[in-house]
Tab-separated table of C-alpha atoms in Angstrom:
chain	number	residue	atom	x	y	z
O	1	VAL	CA	-19.211	-12.185	90.536
O	2	ALA	CA	-22.238	-13.976	88.979
O	3	PRO	CA	-21.646	-16.590	86.642
O	4	SER	CA	-22.152	-15.451	83.008
O	5	ALA	CA	-25.231	-16.650	80.992
O	6	PRO	CA	-24.476	-19.569	78.999
O	7	ALA	CA	-23.796	-19.231	75.297
O	8	ALA	CA	-26.864	-19.084	72.895
O	9	LYS	CA	-26.995	-22.274	70.835
O	10	THR	CA	-26.774	-21.607	67.192
O	11	GLN	CA	-29.418	-23.227	64.762
O	12	LEU	CA	-25.999	-25.266	63.627
O	13	ALA	CA	-25.542	-26.773	66.859
O	14	ALA	CA	-29.067	-27.334	67.821
O	15	ALA	CA	-29.765	-29.665	64.835
O	16	PRO	CA	-28.171	-33.026	64.136
O	17	VAL	CA	-25.439	-32.805	61.096
O	18	GLN	CA	-27.668	-34.834	58.978
O	19	GLU	CA	-30.057	-31.773	59.316
O	20	TRP	CA	-27.290	-29.151	58.599
O	21	ALA	CA	-27.372	-26.565	55.505
O	22	GLY	CA	-25.996	-28.204	52.640
O	23	ALA	CA	-27.880	-31.637	52.510
O	24	THR	CA	-29.764	-31.839	49.232
O	25	ALA	CA	-31.329	-34.418	47.049
O	26	PRO	CA	-30.739	-36.808	45.519
O	27	PHE	CA	-27.793	-37.824	47.986
O	28	GLY	CA	-29.456	-35.969	51.146
O	29	PHE	CA	-26.677	-36.149	53.890
O	30	PHE	CA	-23.624	-37.189	52.053
O	31	ASP	CA	-20.797	-38.369	54.123
O	32	PRO	CA	-19.357	-41.728	52.572
O	33	LEU	CA	-15.885	-41.617	54.545
O	34	GLY	CA	-17.762	-41.041	57.901
O	35	LEU	CA	-16.062	-38.040	58.874
O	36	SER	CA	-18.902	-36.623	60.900
O	37	LYS	CA	-18.976	-39.776	63.049
O	38	ASP	CA	-17.844	-39.914	66.678
O	39	VAL	CA	-16.802	-36.290	65.933
O	40	ASP	CA	-17.928	-33.415	68.716
O	41	ALA	CA	-20.295	-30.403	67.689
O	42	GLY	CA	-16.996	-27.871	67.872
O	43	ARG	CA	-14.987	-29.997	65.551
O	44	LEU	CA	-17.596	-30.489	63.129
O	45	ALA	CA	-18.349	-26.669	63.005
O	46	PHE	CA	-14.759	-26.275	62.406
O	47	TYR	CA	-15.131	-28.685	59.387
O	48	ARG	CA	-18.233	-26.680	58.198
O	49	GLU	CA	-16.521	-23.247	58.387
O	50	ALA	CA	-13.447	-24.834	56.388
O	51	GLU	CA	-15.786	-25.901	53.796
O	52	ILE	CA	-17.404	-22.860	53.589
O	53	LYS	CA	-14.332	-20.705	53.455
O	54	HIS	CA	-12.681	-22.883	50.730
O	55	GLY	CA	-16.159	-22.809	48.740
O	56	ARG	CA	-15.850	-19.025	48.863
O	57	VAL	CA	-12.426	-19.021	47.647
O	58	ALA	CA	-13.081	-21.502	44.888
O	59	MET	CA	-16.238	-19.446	43.741
O	60	LEU	CA	-13.957	-16.308	43.582
O	61	ALA	CA	-11.099	-18.318	42.018
O	62	SER	CA	-13.437	-19.582	39.282
O	63	VAL	CA	-14.662	-16.387	38.221
O	64	GLY	CA	-11.245	-14.582	38.358
O	65	PHE	CA	-9.597	-17.613	36.385
O	66	LEU	CA	-12.131	-17.189	33.373
O	67	PHE	CA	-12.126	-13.236	33.715
O	68	GLN	CA	-8.317	-13.078	33.498
O	69	GLU	CA	-7.980	-14.906	30.295
O	70	HIS	CA	-10.483	-12.974	28.183
O	71	TYR	CA	-9.994	-9.435	30.007
O	72	THR	CA	-6.261	-8.102	30.516
O	73	PHE	CA	-5.093	-4.830	32.110
O	74	THR	CA	-1.648	-5.654	32.613
O	75	GLY	CA	-0.669	-7.024	29.038
O	76	ILE	CA	-0.546	-10.458	30.508
O	77	ASP	CA	-1.674	-12.800	27.917
O	78	SER	CA	-0.979	-16.200	29.429
O	79	PRO	CA	-2.818	-19.465	30.804
O	80	SER	CA	-4.084	-18.496	34.315
O	81	TYR	CA	-1.907	-21.071	35.889
O	82	VAL	CA	1.441	-19.209	34.967
O	83	SER	CA	-0.047	-15.790	35.092
O	84	PHE	CA	1.204	-15.133	38.520
O	85	GLU	CA	4.771	-15.550	37.365
O	86	GLN	CA	4.561	-12.778	34.900
O	87	PRO	CA	6.608	-9.527	35.524
O	88	GLY	CA	3.302	-7.148	35.458
O	89	LEU	CA	2.389	-8.943	38.930
O	90	ALA	CA	6.024	-8.072	40.438
O	91	GLY	CA	6.537	-5.934	43.433
O	92	GLY	CA	4.334	-5.317	46.167
O	93	LEU	CA	1.170	-6.951	45.059
O	94	TRP	CA	1.861	-10.534	46.575
O	95	LEU	CA	2.726	-8.787	50.144
O	96	GLY	CA	-0.489	-6.817	50.041
O	97	LEU	CA	-2.467	-9.612	49.115
O	98	ALA	CA	-1.076	-11.707	51.720
O	99	VAL	CA	-1.472	-8.905	54.458
O	100	MET	CA	-5.319	-8.463	53.263
O	101	LEU	CA	-6.129	-12.123	53.609
O	102	GLY	CA	-4.162	-12.442	56.803
O	103	ASN	CA	-6.555	-10.285	58.218
O	104	VAL	CA	-9.414	-12.158	57.089
O	105	GLU	CA	-7.907	-15.357	58.558
O	106	GLY	CA	-7.355	-13.649	61.673
O	107	LYS	CA	-11.037	-13.003	62.038
O	108	SER	CA	-11.768	-16.384	61.489
O	109	VAL	CA	-9.302	-17.351	64.334
O	110	GLU	CA	-11.228	-15.285	66.608
O	111	SER	CA	-13.869	-17.814	66.304
O	112	PHE	CA	-11.922	-20.802	67.387
O	113	MET	CA	-12.272	-22.013	71.285
O	114	PRO	CA	-9.386	-20.283	73.496
O	115	LEU	CA	-6.394	-22.371	74.557
O	116	ASP	CA	-4.498	-22.358	77.828
O	117	GLY	CA	-0.687	-22.779	77.374
O	118	GLY	CA	-0.309	-22.880	73.497
O	119	ILE	CA	-1.181	-24.940	70.932
O	120	VAL	CA	0.986	-27.919	71.716
O	121	ALA	CA	0.039	-27.938	75.389
O	122	GLU	CA	-1.579	-31.421	76.401
O	123	GLN	CA	-4.733	-29.786	77.996
O	124	ASN	CA	-5.606	-28.488	74.610
O	125	GLU	CA	-6.083	-31.408	72.789
O	126	SER	CA	-10.005	-31.129	73.437
O	127	ARG	CA	-10.116	-27.816	72.038
O	128	LEU	CA	-7.897	-27.732	69.175
O	129	PHE	CA	-9.720	-26.916	65.621
O	130	ARG	CA	-13.108	-26.114	67.334
O	131	ILE	CA	-15.493	-23.590	66.997
O	132	LYS	CA	-17.215	-21.606	69.756
O	133	GLU	CA	-20.499	-22.491	70.393
O	134	ASP	CA	-22.135	-19.123	69.606
O	135	HIS	CA	-20.646	-18.847	66.282
O	136	LEU	CA	-22.228	-19.451	63.054
O	137	PRO	CA	-19.655	-21.262	60.679
O	138	GLY	CA	-19.132	-18.720	57.637
O	139	ASP	CA	-20.524	-15.712	59.255
O	140	LEU	CA	-17.821	-13.365	59.352
O	141	GLY	CA	-20.099	-10.337	60.666
O	142	PHE	CA	-19.869	-8.527	57.325
O	143	ASP	CA	-22.935	-7.696	55.684
O	144	PRO	CA	-23.106	-4.272	54.206
O	145	LEU	CA	-25.789	-4.929	51.923
O	146	GLY	CA	-28.251	-6.479	54.246
O	147	LEU	CA	-28.620	-9.704	52.269
O	148	LYS	CA	-28.470	-12.055	55.299
O	149	PRO	CA	-31.946	-13.447	55.789
O	150	THR	CA	-33.334	-12.926	59.262
O	151	ASN	CA	-35.390	-16.193	59.772
O	152	ASP	CA	-33.864	-19.635	60.224
O	153	LYS	CA	-35.736	-21.165	57.281
O	154	ASP	CA	-34.292	-18.762	54.750
O	155	LEU	CA	-30.855	-18.371	56.368
O	156	LYS	CA	-30.755	-22.642	55.904
O	157	SER	CA	-31.685	-22.244	52.143
O	158	MET	CA	-29.217	-19.324	51.509
O	159	ALA	CA	-26.551	-21.225	53.269
O	160	THR	CA	-27.528	-24.486	51.279
O	161	LYS	CA	-27.202	-22.679	48.158
O	162	GLU	CA	-23.678	-21.269	49.041
O	163	ILE	CA	-22.392	-24.333	50.131
O	164	ASN	CA	-23.675	-26.145	47.165
O	165	ASN	CA	-22.366	-23.562	44.636
O	166	GLY	CA	-18.745	-23.403	46.680
O	167	ARG	CA	-18.711	-27.537	46.037
O	168	LEU	CA	-19.391	-26.887	42.483
O	169	ALA	CA	-16.602	-24.461	42.340
O	170	MET	CA	-14.211	-26.438	44.157
O	171	VAL	CA	-14.532	-29.191	41.496
O	172	GLY	CA	-14.733	-26.531	38.827
O	173	ILE	CA	-11.515	-24.409	39.522
O	174	ALA	CA	-9.761	-28.058	39.978
O	175	GLY	CA	-10.893	-28.988	36.778
O	176	MET	CA	-10.063	-25.751	34.910
O	177	VAL	CA	-6.427	-25.867	36.412
O	178	ALA	CA	-5.996	-29.700	35.147
O	179	GLN	CA	-7.029	-28.660	31.728
O	180	GLU	CA	-5.028	-26.141	31.366
O	181	LEU	CA	-1.921	-28.266	32.932
O	182	VAL	CA	-2.636	-30.753	30.598
O	183	SER	CA	-3.010	-28.784	27.380
O	184	GLY	CA	-0.879	-26.000	28.137
O	185	MET	CA	-3.126	-23.705	26.670
O	186	LYS	CA	-5.860	-21.127	27.984
O	187	ILE	CA	-9.388	-22.488	28.466
C-alpha cells in the first residue's frame, strides 16, 4: 500500500496568524491577551472555528431578538430574555431545536483531529481541540446559493467581513440582553 498524499495546506495554515482574516484597521492583528502565542496551528484553527461559530449564532440571535419583540406569531408579548419560558413555546420545539443543532455540531466535530482511545487517553493530549490541517475553519460545505468566492483574495475579504460582523453581534446581543435584564422591559 502506497503512502497517502499529504493533506493540502489551506490558506489559513499557510499564513502566520497575524495575516489571517479578521485583522483590520485600526488595530490590525488584535490579541492583547496573547492567546495565539505558543499555540500550534491546529489549536489556532479550533479557536477560529469557535469564533466563527459563536459569531454566526450571535448574528442570528441579534436579528431574532429584535424581530421577536416586534412581530409575534404565538401571542407572546414579553421581553425576549424571558420569552422562551412562555407556554406558546412549550412542547416539542426545544427537543426539535436540540436535535437540529446537534446535527450541525456533529458536522463540526468531524473536522477535529481523530483521537485514539478516547478523549481522556494520555496519547491524545496533543490532538485535543485541534482542527484537521485540510479543513478551513467555518467551512461546513454548505453553500446552496453559490456565494462563496472562488479566489483567495475575495474569500479572505468575505471571511474578514463575517468575522468582524460576528464580533460586533456578540457584543450587541450581550448589550441587548443586559439592557432587558436591567430595565425588565422590551427594547
